[in-house]
Structure formats: structure tokens, C-alpha cells
Amino acid sequence: MQLSENKTDVRNKASEATREALLASGTELFAELGFDGATVDHIARQARANKAMINYHFGGKQGLYEAILTATFAPSRERFDSLRESTQPADARLAGFVEIFVEMATRRPAFPAMILREALSGGRHISGRTLPYFISIFALVREIVEQGMREGIFRPVDPFCTHLGLIGSLVFFFSTAGFRDRLVAEGKLPLKPPDPQAYVRHILELMKRGLAAEGGL
Amino acid sequence: MQLSENKTDVRNKASEATREALLASGTELFAELGFDGATVDHIARQARANKAMINYHFGGKQGLYEAILTATFAPSRERFDSLRESTQPADARLAGFVEIFVEMATRRPAFPAMILREALSGGRHISGRTLPYFISIFALVREIVEQGMREGIFRPVDPFCTHLGLIGSLVFFFSTAGFRDRLVAEGKLPLKPPDPQAYVRHILELMKRGLAAEGGL
DNA sequence: GTCTATAGGCTGATAGAC
DNA sequence: GTCTATCAGCCTATAGAC
């Protein structure tokens, strides 16, 4: 009995390992090459797994893609939910949102590029059930801005514009980091690009000053 | 003689027409589906042209792609060059840059998505000669910010961060406009998204307040 | 669970008639 | 310049051995 369990454990672990390897290489290659650009052959080779394993574990290329999207969002879902119910002032909540986003982008560097590609192609590869979830997370910024205006911390601004401006500058920075690194490595970009922390500090300072209520300075 | 010339004219015009049609449908489909996602068959069909014409006019799919990138930038190239040599104060030049960018994005709505996709995939589909040109245009923002700091109009900020934040929020907004429109049309987004003019005004105001020198208010 | 071999479809490109 | 017909190559997915 114990032996049998151990044997199953080992098998599960091995199975789990190839599953994770496929998720990892898939994330990287989908982000860099897009859904059509990344081939299952390439993904499997990079994961040192067999091509057929993508079918076995995820039911196909499309299944792997969706599994990656949900697997990446899932760990931060709780943090977003608790932020949504937080009673902090608006500026602290806004900083909290950025913090969670940066943490996600740091843990899975390829993720910003994937959601951006999804937005570019009109959510073509996301299932109908997954889409509202993404929208609700990003709408959180909008809610926070509205709260800040009610509290008198922020000047009157369009919440949707503010939302898009913040998300845009964050997603753009993290999704194109690889490109900048490549340009620097090839000597095509003479300047050293900013590191993520410095960039985030810059954006938060810009938002703080740019959104501040007139009397609040 | 005259007859012969007319005949040539007609032929040239017809040829020019299919060329333009291929450029137009290519721009749209590359932006929406990416380089690998858009097939030459699909592009030719949408242009009501023959598949083989892509080879004849542009020497292949790759040739069409590069022709689109240069053809879109070319009309604005002079305006960027004159802005580079302008002696206006930094804040006016920054607004001028945004104006040219918005004009480009309005005339060719699919263009922001194309350059963004290019950045995501590390400039894989741009030839080595075209790349520096893109970089120099976007570096213009950095130069303007540095000028503003020298003039004392802007507070001390990292020019590269400012550059990335502005470009990011603009490119993101225009490249994902189609996605937002689709969500609204399908009733998945309850709010009406901002129109481009309102968004640009918002961003310029945010930058103006966010970058203002301490004593300058 | 993992592998190999292969099916079946689609892709970009071109040769050759008009 | 434009078209049709066709090619070779690559893609995803799967059947079947282990």
C-alpha cells in the first residue's frame, strides 16, 4: 500500500514536472511570438517534453494557452479581491494595485505581453468565461479613482482615462522590457533603460502630482 | 502616342490600386492578427486581389510587412524632423509630439498595434536599417524632457521613464481601441470608453501637472 | 505518462498561361 | 499585371506501442 502510494507520488511528480515545464515554456514563447508564432513543437522542445504531452495535459494548443492565462492570474486573484474590499484611502489603494501588478509582472515576466497581445487581437483566444474576470480586475483602477474624487484627494478627472493611462504605461513598460534589453545588448540603444522599481516610483509620483486636488498641495 | 500613354496610365493606376489595397488590408490584418496570424491568402482576399500579387509587388509576405511600416511612417517623418529642430519651449514641443502621434494613429488606426507587436516580438520582422529610424523618433520625447529640465520648466525626472510612460499610455490606448469597441458592442463593457481627443487632453494635463517644476505652480 | 510515426490540412511561394 | 494551378514544407493533432 505504502509502496503503491510512493510509486503514484513519483509518477504524479514527474507528470506535474512536465506540466509545469510546458506552462513555463508556453508562457515565454506565446509572449514573444504570439499564439500563431509559437508552435507546439517549439514549446515542447524548450520544455524538454514530448509534443504529444501538450495534448495529453491540456487538450491541445488552445488549452495550454488558456491554462497559462488562468494559472498566472490565479495567485494574485485573492490579493486583488482583498484590495477591492479594502477601506484604505484612494492613494494608498492605487499604490496597492500597482504593487500587485508589479509583483505579478516580476514573478511571470512574460505575462504583461500575453494580456497585451490578447487585447490587440480582441480577446480572440480567451474563452467567454475568463474575459469578464480580466475586465473586473482592471476596472478596479477606475473604482479607486472614483473613490479618490469622492474623498477629495483627487481632482476631478475622467476615471476611465486615468485607468487607461496607468494600465497602459505599466503594461507597456513590462511587456517591452525584453525588447529594450535586446537593443542594449546589441548596442543599438546607447542609454541604459530604467529598472522596474525606478519606473514604478516615477509613475506613482507622476500620478500623485498629476491627480492631486487643487487645494491638496 | 497619346493613346499609348493613356493605356500605360490606366495600367499604372490599376497596378497602383491593387498595391494600395494590399497595403491597406495588410495593415489591418497584421495589426489584428499579428505577422504569423495574418495569412497572405486572407490579406489578398480582403484586398480583392490575387495572392500572387503580394509576391509581385512586395517580393513576399515579409516585404509587404516592411512596406507597410515605412509607408505609414514616411508621411509623418518630415513633421518629426521639423519638431526635432524646433526652438519652442519644452512643453509646447511635447504637445507637438503628441499631436503628430495622434494624427498618425487617426490616419492609420492599425499602426499603433503594429509597432507594439513589433516591440513585443523584439523587432523580429523589422530589417536592421529600419529599426534605428523608429528608435530615433521615439527618443525625441526623451530629448524634449531633458530640454524641459534644462529650461527649468520640468522638475528633475528621469527622462527615459517619462519617455516610456508617455509613449506607453498613448500606444496602449490607440492599439487597444478596437478591443474596447468590440466589448462595448457586445455589451460586455457597461461604460462608454473615452474618445481619443478626451484621452489625449487627459494625458497632456496629467503630464503638465506631473512634470511641473516645484516653483512653477 | 511518455514516446514515435504519421495523418491531414494549411501556409507561403512560384511557374506558366494570358 | 493578373490569374490559376500546384508545390514543398510546416503545422496541429492523434493513433498506437511501450
Short mmCIF file of C-alpha atoms (C1' of nucleotides) in Angstrom, two decimals:
data_model
loop_
_atom_site.label_atom_id
_atom_site.label_comp_id
_atom_site.label_asym_id
_atom_site.label_seq_id
_atom_site.Cartn_x
_atom_site.Cartn_y
_atom_site.Cartn_z
CA MET A 1 0.00 0.00 0.00
CA GLN A 2 2.70 2.40 1.01
CA LEU A 3 4.82 1.31 -1.92
CA SER A 4 1.95 1.83 -4.27
CA GLU A 5 1.40 5.31 -2.93
CA ASN A 6 5.04 6.19 -3.31
CA LYS A 7 5.01 4.95 -6.84
CA THR A 8 1.97 7.11 -7.59
CA ASP A 9 3.65 10.05 -5.92
CA VAL A 10 6.70 9.73 -8.11
CA ARG A 11 4.57 9.44 -11.20
CA ASN A 12 2.47 12.44 -10.19
CA LYS A 13 5.58 14.44 -9.52
CA ALA A 14 7.07 13.56 -12.88
CA SER A 15 3.78 14.33 -14.55
CA GLU A 16 3.50 17.55 -12.63
CA ALA A 17 7.03 18.48 -13.66
CA THR A 18 6.36 18.19 -17.39
CA ARG A 19 3.07 20.04 -16.88
CA GLU A 20 4.86 22.91 -15.20
CA ALA A 21 7.65 22.88 -17.77
CA LEU A 22 5.11 23.16 -20.56
CA LEU A 23 3.35 26.03 -18.78
CA ALA A 24 6.66 27.83 -18.32
CA SER A 25 7.96 27.47 -21.87
CA GLY A 26 4.49 28.18 -23.25
CA THR A 27 4.25 31.42 -21.31
CA GLU A 28 7.61 32.56 -22.60
CA LEU A 29 7.08 31.63 -26.23
CA PHE A 30 3.47 32.79 -26.51
CA ALA A 31 4.55 36.15 -25.10
CA GLU A 32 7.44 36.55 -27.51
CA LEU A 33 5.98 35.04 -30.66
CA GLY A 34 2.22 35.28 -30.22
CA PHE A 35 -0.30 32.44 -30.34
CA ASP A 36 0.28 31.63 -34.01
CA GLY A 37 4.00 32.33 -33.93
CA ALA A 38 4.73 29.87 -31.13
CA THR A 39 4.47 26.29 -32.39
CA VAL A 40 3.68 23.32 -30.17
CA ASP A 41 6.88 21.73 -31.42
CA HIS A 42 8.93 24.68 -30.22
CA ILE A 43 7.13 24.83 -26.87
CA ALA A 44 7.60 21.10 -26.23
CA ARG A 45 11.28 21.19 -27.22
CA GLN A 46 12.03 24.10 -24.89
CA ALA A 47 10.23 22.27 -22.07
CA ARG A 48 12.23 19.12 -22.85
CA ALA A 49 8.89 17.37 -23.15
CA ASN A 50 7.15 15.50 -25.89
CA LYS A 51 4.86 17.31 -28.29
CA ALA A 52 2.03 14.91 -27.55
CA MET A 53 2.13 15.90 -23.86
CA ILE A 54 0.55 19.23 -24.69
CA ASN A 55 -2.46 17.32 -25.92
CA TYR A 56 -2.44 14.93 -23.02
CA HIS A 57 -2.22 17.57 -20.28
CA PHE A 58 -4.10 20.48 -21.79
CA GLY A 59 -6.15 19.05 -24.62
CA GLY A 60 -4.32 20.98 -27.31
CA LYS A 61 -2.51 24.22 -28.01
CA GLN A 62 -5.54 26.34 -27.22
CA GLY A 63 -5.99 24.54 -23.89
CA LEU A 64 -2.37 25.21 -22.92
CA TYR A 65 -2.83 28.88 -23.74
CA GLU A 66 -5.91 29.27 -21.56
CA ALA A 67 -4.31 27.27 -18.75
CA ILE A 68 -1.40 29.71 -18.78
CA LEU A 69 -3.67 32.74 -18.55
CA THR A 70 -5.66 31.39 -15.61
CA ALA A 71 -2.63 29.91 -13.85
CA THR A 72 -0.91 33.27 -13.94
CA PHE A 73 -3.85 35.27 -12.68
CA ALA A 74 -4.95 32.81 -10.01
CA PRO A 75 -2.18 33.51 -7.44
CA SER A 76 -2.96 37.24 -7.43
CA ARG A 77 -6.71 36.88 -7.51
CA GLU A 78 -7.04 36.89 -3.72
CA ARG A 79 -4.85 39.96 -3.41
CA PHE A 80 -6.96 41.84 -5.94
CA ASP A 81 -10.14 40.78 -4.16
CA SER A 82 -8.89 41.95 -0.78
CA LEU A 83 -7.78 45.23 -2.33
CA ARG A 84 -11.26 45.65 -3.77
CA GLU A 85 -12.75 45.40 -0.27
CA SER A 86 -10.05 47.47 1.39
CA THR A 87 -11.11 50.60 3.30
CA GLN A 88 -7.82 52.45 2.80
CA PRO A 89 -7.72 55.94 1.24
CA ALA A 90 -7.66 56.06 -2.54
CA ASP A 91 -4.00 56.94 -3.00
CA ALA A 92 -2.90 54.00 -0.84
CA ARG A 93 -5.21 51.66 -2.74
CA LEU A 94 -3.84 52.90 -6.05
CA ALA A 95 -0.30 52.21 -4.87
CA GLY A 96 -1.52 48.80 -3.70
CA PHE A 97 -2.85 47.99 -7.15
CA VAL A 98 0.45 48.92 -8.77
CA GLU A 99 2.28 46.80 -6.22
CA ILE A 100 0.25 43.69 -7.01
CA PHE A 101 0.66 44.27 -10.73
CA VAL A 102 4.42 44.66 -10.43
CA GLU A 103 4.62 41.57 -8.28
CA MET A 104 2.79 39.61 -10.98
CA ALA A 105 4.98 41.02 -13.73
CA THR A 106 8.10 40.15 -11.75
CA ARG A 107 7.06 36.59 -10.96
CA ARG A 108 5.91 35.91 -14.54
CA PRO A 109 7.80 38.36 -16.78
CA ALA A 110 6.04 37.18 -19.91
CA PHE A 111 2.55 37.81 -18.58
CA PRO A 112 2.11 41.51 -19.47
CA ALA A 113 2.96 40.73 -23.09
CA MET A 114 0.38 37.96 -23.15
CA ILE A 115 -2.52 40.10 -21.93
CA LEU A 116 -1.43 42.88 -24.26
CA ARG A 117 -1.42 40.53 -27.24
CA GLU A 118 -4.85 39.36 -26.16
CA ALA A 119 -6.14 42.93 -26.11
CA LEU A 120 -4.59 43.59 -29.53
CA SER A 121 -6.39 40.66 -31.11
CA GLY A 122 -9.69 41.43 -29.40
CA GLY A 123 -9.56 38.62 -26.86
CA ARG A 124 -9.72 36.03 -29.64
CA HIS A 125 -8.05 33.28 -27.62
CA ILE A 126 -9.79 33.85 -24.30
CA SER A 127 -12.90 31.90 -23.51
CA GLY A 128 -16.05 33.87 -22.71
CA ARG A 129 -15.91 32.86 -19.05
CA THR A 130 -12.38 34.12 -18.49
CA LEU A 131 -12.84 37.52 -20.10
CA PRO A 132 -15.12 39.18 -17.51
CA TYR A 133 -12.63 38.26 -14.83
CA PHE A 134 -9.84 40.18 -16.56
CA ILE A 135 -12.11 43.15 -17.11
CA SER A 136 -13.16 43.28 -13.46
CA ILE A 137 -9.56 43.33 -12.26
CA PHE A 138 -8.61 46.21 -14.47
CA ALA A 139 -11.82 48.07 -13.67
CA LEU A 140 -10.53 48.20 -10.09
CA VAL A 141 -8.36 51.19 -11.01
CA ARG A 142 -11.41 53.01 -12.23
CA GLU A 143 -13.24 52.40 -8.96
CA ILE A 144 -10.27 53.61 -6.94
CA VAL A 145 -10.06 56.84 -8.92
CA GLU A 146 -13.77 57.46 -8.37
CA GLN A 147 -13.28 56.90 -4.66
CA GLY A 148 -10.40 59.39 -4.61
CA MET A 149 -12.60 62.04 -6.20
CA ARG A 150 -15.38 61.43 -3.65
CA GLU A 151 -12.83 61.73 -0.85
CA GLY A 152 -11.50 64.99 -2.29
CA ILE A 153 -7.96 63.59 -2.58
CA PHE A 154 -8.00 63.61 -6.40
CA ARG A 155 -9.04 66.50 -8.61
CA PRO A 156 -12.00 65.90 -10.95
CA VAL A 157 -10.72 63.63 -13.73
CA ASP A 158 -12.20 61.08 -16.10
CA PRO A 159 -11.79 57.76 -14.22
CA PHE A 160 -11.65 55.72 -17.42
CA CYS A 161 -8.92 57.91 -18.90
CA THR A 162 -6.92 57.65 -15.68
CA HIS A 163 -7.45 53.92 -15.62
CA LEU A 164 -6.24 53.50 -19.22
CA GLY A 165 -3.27 55.81 -18.75
CA LEU A 166 -1.98 53.96 -15.70
CA ILE A 167 -2.58 50.44 -17.02
CA GLY A 168 -1.12 51.43 -20.37
CA SER A 169 2.12 52.81 -19.04
CA LEU A 170 2.58 49.79 -16.74
CA VAL A 171 1.71 47.10 -19.29
CA PHE A 172 3.78 48.79 -21.98
CA PHE A 173 6.85 49.07 -19.78
CA PHE A 174 6.85 45.48 -18.61
CA SER A 175 5.84 43.90 -21.89
CA THR A 176 8.57 45.65 -23.88
CA ALA A 177 11.35 45.20 -21.32
CA GLY A 178 12.78 42.27 -23.27
CA PHE A 179 12.96 44.37 -26.42
CA ARG A 180 14.88 47.13 -24.66
CA ASP A 181 17.27 44.61 -23.12
CA ARG A 182 17.94 43.15 -26.56
CA LEU A 183 18.62 46.59 -28.03
CA VAL A 184 21.05 47.38 -25.24
CA ALA A 185 22.81 44.04 -25.63
CA GLU A 186 23.25 44.67 -29.36
CA GLY A 187 24.49 48.20 -28.77
CA LYS A 188 21.59 49.74 -30.67
CA LEU A 189 20.38 51.67 -27.65
CA PRO A 190 23.07 53.89 -26.13
CA LEU A 191 21.20 54.50 -22.84
CA LYS A 192 20.67 52.11 -20.01
CA PRO A 193 16.91 51.59 -19.61
CA PRO A 194 15.38 52.19 -16.18
CA ASP A 195 14.91 49.27 -13.82
CA PRO A 196 11.34 48.30 -12.89
CA GLN A 197 11.46 49.78 -9.39
CA ALA A 198 12.66 53.18 -10.60
CA TYR A 199 9.99 53.20 -13.30
CA VAL A 200 7.19 52.33 -10.91
CA ARG A 201 8.32 55.03 -8.49
CA HIS A 202 8.33 57.51 -11.36
CA ILE A 203 4.82 56.59 -12.46
CA LEU A 204 3.42 56.72 -8.92
CA GLU A 205 4.96 60.15 -8.37
CA LEU A 206 3.59 61.35 -11.70
CA MET A 207 0.11 60.10 -10.81
CA LYS A 208 0.26 61.56 -7.30
CA ARG A 209 1.18 65.02 -8.60
CA GLY A 210 -0.99 64.79 -11.70
CA LEU A 211 -4.13 63.70 -9.83
CA ALA A 212 -3.71 65.85 -6.70
CA ALA A 213 -6.72 68.00 -5.82
CA GLU A 214 -6.13 71.76 -6.28
CA GLY A 215 -6.19 72.61 -2.58
CA GLY A 216 -4.29 69.47 -1.64
CA LEU A 217 -0.87 70.84 -2.49
CA MET B 1 1.44 58.12 -78.83
CA GLN B 2 -1.23 59.70 -76.73
CA LEU B 3 -3.24 56.51 -76.85
CA SER B 4 -0.23 54.52 -75.73
CA GLU B 5 0.34 56.89 -72.82
CA ASN B 6 -3.27 56.66 -71.74
CA LYS B 7 -3.09 52.93 -71.86
CA THR B 8 0.02 52.98 -69.66
CA ASP B 9 -1.67 55.41 -67.29
CA VAL B 10 -4.62 53.12 -66.87
CA ARG B 11 -2.38 50.15 -66.27
CA ASN B 12 -0.30 52.07 -63.73
CA LYS B 13 -3.40 53.24 -61.96
CA ALA B 14 -4.81 49.73 -61.82
CA SER B 15 -1.49 48.41 -60.56
CA GLU B 16 -1.26 51.20 -58.03
CA ALA B 17 -4.78 50.43 -56.88
CA THR B 18 -4.07 46.77 -56.05
CA ARG B 19 -0.81 47.84 -54.40
CA GLU B 20 -2.66 50.26 -52.16
CA ALA B 21 -5.42 47.76 -51.46
CA LEU B 22 -2.85 45.20 -50.35
CA LEU B 23 -1.14 47.77 -48.11
CA ALA B 24 -4.49 48.69 -46.57
CA SER B 25 -5.74 45.17 -45.89
CA GLY B 26 -2.27 44.11 -44.75
CA THR B 27 -2.10 46.93 -42.21
CA GLU B 28 -5.46 45.98 -40.80
CA LEU B 29 -4.87 42.24 -40.62
CA PHE B 30 -1.28 42.37 -39.38
CA ALA B 31 -2.42 44.69 -36.60
CA GLU B 32 -5.30 42.46 -35.55
CA LEU B 33 -3.76 39.02 -36.05
CA GLY B 34 -0.01 39.57 -35.93
CA PHE B 35 2.55 38.64 -38.56
CA ASP B 36 2.00 34.89 -38.27
CA GLY B 37 -1.72 35.12 -37.67
CA ALA B 38 -2.45 37.08 -40.84
CA THR B 39 -2.15 34.79 -43.87
CA VAL B 40 -1.31 36.05 -47.36
CA ASP B 41 -4.48 34.36 -48.55
CA HIS B 42 -6.59 36.33 -46.11
CA ILE B 43 -4.82 39.62 -46.91
CA ALA B 44 -5.25 39.13 -50.67
CA ARG B 45 -8.91 38.17 -50.35
CA GLN B 46 -9.72 41.23 -48.25
CA ALA B 47 -7.93 43.43 -50.81
CA ARG B 48 -9.89 41.74 -53.62
CA ALA B 49 -6.53 40.98 -55.18
CA ASN B 50 -4.73 37.82 -56.17
CA LYS B 51 -2.44 36.09 -53.71
CA ALA B 52 0.42 36.14 -56.22
CA MET B 53 0.26 39.96 -56.35
CA ILE B 54 1.81 40.15 -52.90
CA ASN B 55 4.86 38.46 -54.32
CA TYR B 56 4.83 40.54 -57.47
CA HIS B 57 4.55 43.93 -55.74
CA PHE B 58 6.41 43.36 -52.49
CA GLY B 59 8.52 40.27 -53.00
CA GLY B 60 6.70 38.23 -50.38
CA LYS B 61 4.83 38.49 -47.08
CA GLN B 62 7.83 39.92 -45.26
CA GLY B 63 8.26 42.58 -47.97
CA LEU B 64 4.63 43.65 -47.63
CA TYR B 65 5.04 43.94 -43.88
CA GLU B 66 8.10 46.20 -44.11
CA ALA B 67 6.49 48.27 -46.87
CA ILE B 68 3.55 48.92 -44.55
CA LEU B 69 5.78 50.06 -41.71
CA THR B 70 7.77 52.51 -43.83
CA ALA B 71 4.74 53.72 -45.80
CA THR B 72 2.99 54.61 -42.56
CA PHE B 73 5.91 56.43 -41.02
CA ALA B 74 7.01 58.28 -44.16
CA PRO B 75 4.22 60.91 -44.24
CA SER B 76 5.00 61.97 -40.65
CA ARG B 77 8.75 61.82 -40.98
CA GLU B 78 9.08 65.46 -42.05
CA ARG B 79 6.91 66.63 -39.19
CA PHE B 80 9.03 64.73 -36.67
CA ASP B 81 12.20 66.16 -38.20
CA SER B 82 10.94 69.72 -38.03
CA LEU B 83 9.83 69.15 -34.43
CA ARG B 84 13.31 67.89 -33.64
CA GLU B 85 14.80 71.18 -34.86
CA SER B 86 12.07 73.35 -33.33
CA THR B 87 13.15 76.04 -30.86
CA GLN B 88 9.84 76.11 -28.97
CA PRO B 89 9.76 75.61 -25.18
CA ALA B 90 9.71 72.01 -23.99
CA ASP B 91 6.04 71.84 -23.02
CA ALA B 92 4.95 73.06 -26.46
CA ARG B 93 7.24 70.57 -28.17
CA LEU B 94 5.89 67.76 -26.03
CA ALA B 95 2.35 68.68 -27.04
CA GLY B 96 3.57 68.83 -30.64
CA PHE B 97 4.91 65.29 -30.43
CA VAL B 98 1.62 64.00 -29.08
CA GLU B 99 -0.23 65.84 -31.85
CA ILE B 100 1.81 64.18 -34.60
CA PHE B 101 1.42 60.78 -32.96
CA VAL B 102 -2.35 61.17 -32.68
CA GLU B 103 -2.56 62.33 -36.28
CA MET B 104 -0.71 59.18 -37.36
CA ALA B 105 -2.90 56.96 -35.23
CA THR B 106 -6.03 58.59 -36.63
CA ARG B 107 -4.99 58.31 -40.27
CA ARG B 108 -3.84 54.69 -39.88
CA PRO B 109 -5.72 53.25 -36.88
CA ALA B 110 -3.95 49.92 -37.12
CA PHE B 111 -0.48 51.39 -36.89
CA PRO B 112 -0.04 51.62 -33.09
CA ALA B 113 -0.88 47.94 -32.79
CA MET B 114 1.72 47.07 -35.42
CA ILE B 115 4.60 48.87 -33.71
CA LEU B 116 3.52 47.46 -30.38
CA ARG B 117 3.51 43.92 -31.76
CA GLU B 118 6.95 44.63 -33.17
CA ALA B 119 8.22 45.72 -29.76
CA LEU B 120 6.67 42.62 -28.16
CA SER B 121 8.50 40.28 -30.50
CA GLY B 122 11.80 42.13 -30.25
CA GLY B 123 11.69 43.76 -33.67
CA ARG B 124 11.85 40.35 -35.32
CA HIS B 125 10.17 41.47 -38.55
CA ILE B 126 11.92 44.81 -38.99
CA SER B 127 15.08 44.99 -41.06
CA GLY B 128 18.20 46.34 -39.38
CA ARG B 129 18.09 49.54 -41.44
CA THR B 130 14.52 50.45 -40.44
CA LEU B 131 14.94 49.90 -36.72
CA PRO B 132 17.21 52.90 -35.87
CA TYR B 133 14.71 55.17 -37.54
CA PHE B 134 11.93 54.07 -35.21
CA ILE B 135 14.19 54.39 -32.21
CA SER B 136 15.25 57.93 -33.12
CA ILE B 137 11.64 59.09 -33.43
CA PHE B 138 10.69 57.79 -30.04
CA ALA B 139 13.91 59.10 -28.48
CA LEU B 140 12.60 62.56 -29.37
CA VAL B 141 10.42 62.53 -26.26
CA ARG B 142 13.47 61.88 -24.14
CA GLU B 143 15.30 64.84 -25.67
CA ILE B 144 12.33 67.12 -25.08
CA VAL B 145 12.10 66.13 -21.41
CA GLU B 146 15.82 66.83 -20.99
CA GLN B 147 15.33 70.24 -22.58
CA GLY B 148 12.44 70.99 -20.21
CA MET B 149 14.63 70.23 -17.22
CA ARG B 150 17.41 72.49 -18.53
CA GLU B 151 14.86 75.27 -19.03
CA GLY B 152 13.53 74.80 -15.51
CA ILE B 153 10.01 74.13 -16.76
CA PHE B 154 10.05 70.50 -15.65
CA ARG B 155 11.08 69.22 -12.25
CA PRO B 156 14.03 66.81 -12.14
CA VAL B 157 12.77 63.50 -13.52
CA ASP B 158 14.26 60.50 -15.29
CA PRO B 159 13.85 61.34 -19.00
CA PHE B 160 13.72 57.70 -20.04
CA CYS B 161 10.97 56.91 -17.52
CA THR B 162 8.98 59.90 -18.69
CA HIS B 163 9.51 58.88 -22.29
CA LEU B 164 8.30 55.32 -21.65
CA GLY B 165 5.33 56.44 -19.58
CA LEU B 166 4.03 58.81 -22.24
CA ILE B 167 4.65 56.54 -25.24
CA GLY B 168 3.20 53.62 -23.31
CA SER B 169 -0.05 55.29 -22.39
CA LEU B 170 -0.52 56.60 -25.95
CA VAL B 171 0.37 53.40 -27.78
CA PHE B 172 -1.70 51.31 -25.38
CA PHE B 173 -4.77 53.49 -25.75
CA PHE B 174 -4.78 53.57 -29.55
CA SER B 175 -3.75 49.98 -30.11
CA THR B 176 -6.48 48.57 -27.85
CA ALA B 177 -9.27 50.90 -29.02
CA GLY B 178 -10.69 48.20 -31.28
CA PHE B 179 -10.87 45.78 -28.37
CA ARG B 180 -12.81 48.26 -26.23
CA ASP B 181 -15.18 49.00 -29.08
CA ARG B 182 -15.83 45.30 -29.51
CA LEU B 183 -16.53 44.85 -25.79
CA VAL B 184 -18.98 47.75 -25.82
CA ALA B 185 -20.72 46.41 -28.94
CA GLU B 186 -21.17 43.03 -27.27
CA GLY B 187 -22.43 44.60 -24.04
CA LYS B 188 -19.52 43.21 -22.02
CA LEU B 189 -18.31 46.67 -21.03
CA PRO B 190 -21.01 48.75 -19.32
CA LEU B 191 -19.17 52.08 -19.69
CA LYS B 192 -18.61 54.11 -22.82
CA PRO B 193 -14.86 54.36 -23.39
CA PRO B 194 -13.33 57.83 -23.80
CA ASP B 195 -12.85 59.24 -27.29
CA PRO B 196 -9.26 59.86 -28.47
CA GLN B 197 -9.39 63.64 -28.07
CA ALA B 198 -10.59 63.45 -24.46
CA TYR B 199 -7.93 60.87 -23.66
CA VAL B 200 -5.11 62.92 -25.18
CA ARG B 201 -6.26 66.02 -23.29
CA HIS B 202 -6.28 63.98 -20.08
CA ILE B 203 -2.76 62.67 -20.65
CA LEU B 204 -1.35 66.08 -21.55
CA GLU B 205 -2.90 67.59 -18.43
CA LEU B 206 -1.53 64.75 -16.30
CA MET B 207 1.94 65.24 -17.76
CA LYS B 208 1.80 69.03 -17.37
CA ARG B 209 0.87 68.78 -13.67
CA GLY B 210 3.04 65.75 -13.01
CA LEU B 211 6.18 67.24 -14.56
CA ALA B 212 5.76 70.86 -13.42
CA ALA B 213 8.76 72.31 -11.60
CA GLU B 214 8.18 72.93 -7.89
CA GLY B 215 8.23 76.72 -8.10
CA GLY B 216 6.39 76.72 -11.40
CA LEU B 217 2.89 76.36 -9.95
"C1'" DG C 1 2.53 9.16 -18.78
"C1'" DT C 2 5.60 9.15 -22.35
"C1'" DC C 3 7.11 8.32 -26.81
"C1'" DT C 4 7.27 7.68 -32.23
"C1'" DA C 5 5.18 7.87 -36.50
"C1'" DT C 6 2.06 9.69 -39.34
"C1'" DA C 7 -2.18 11.66 -40.95
"C1'" DG C 8 -4.43 15.67 -42.90
"C1'" DG C 9 -4.76 20.45 -43.51
"C1'" DC C 10 -2.99 24.86 -44.31
"C1'" DT C 11 0.93 28.03 -45.49
"C1'" DG C 12 3.93 30.96 -48.47
"C1'" DA C 13 5.84 30.93 -52.80
"C1'" DT C 14 6.22 30.25 -57.82
"C1'" DA C 15 5.80 28.56 -62.75
"C1'" DG C 16 3.45 29.49 -66.66
"C1'" DA C 17 -0.80 30.89 -69.44
"C1'" DC C 18 -2.99 35.09 -70.78
"C1'" DG D 1 0.00 42.95 -64.30
"C1'" DT D 2 -3.08 39.45 -63.32
"C1'" DC D 3 -4.63 34.89 -62.81
"C1'" DT D 4 -4.83 29.63 -61.96
"C1'" DA D 5 -2.68 25.55 -60.62
"C1'" DT D 6 0.45 23.42 -57.91
"C1'" DC D 7 4.46 22.55 -54.99
"C1'" DA D 8 7.13 21.54 -50.91
"C1'" DG D 9 7.22 22.49 -46.14
"C1'" DC D 10 5.34 23.05 -41.79
"C1'" DC D 11 1.61 22.87 -38.58
"C1'" DT D 12 -1.58 20.58 -35.04
"C1'" DA D 13 -3.50 16.60 -33.57
"C1'" DT D 14 -3.82 11.65 -32.84
"C1'" DA D 15 -3.30 6.55 -33.05
"C1'" DG D 16 -0.89 3.08 -31.01
"C1'" DA D 17 3.42 0.88 -28.89
"C1'" DC D 18 5.61 0.79 -24.55
#
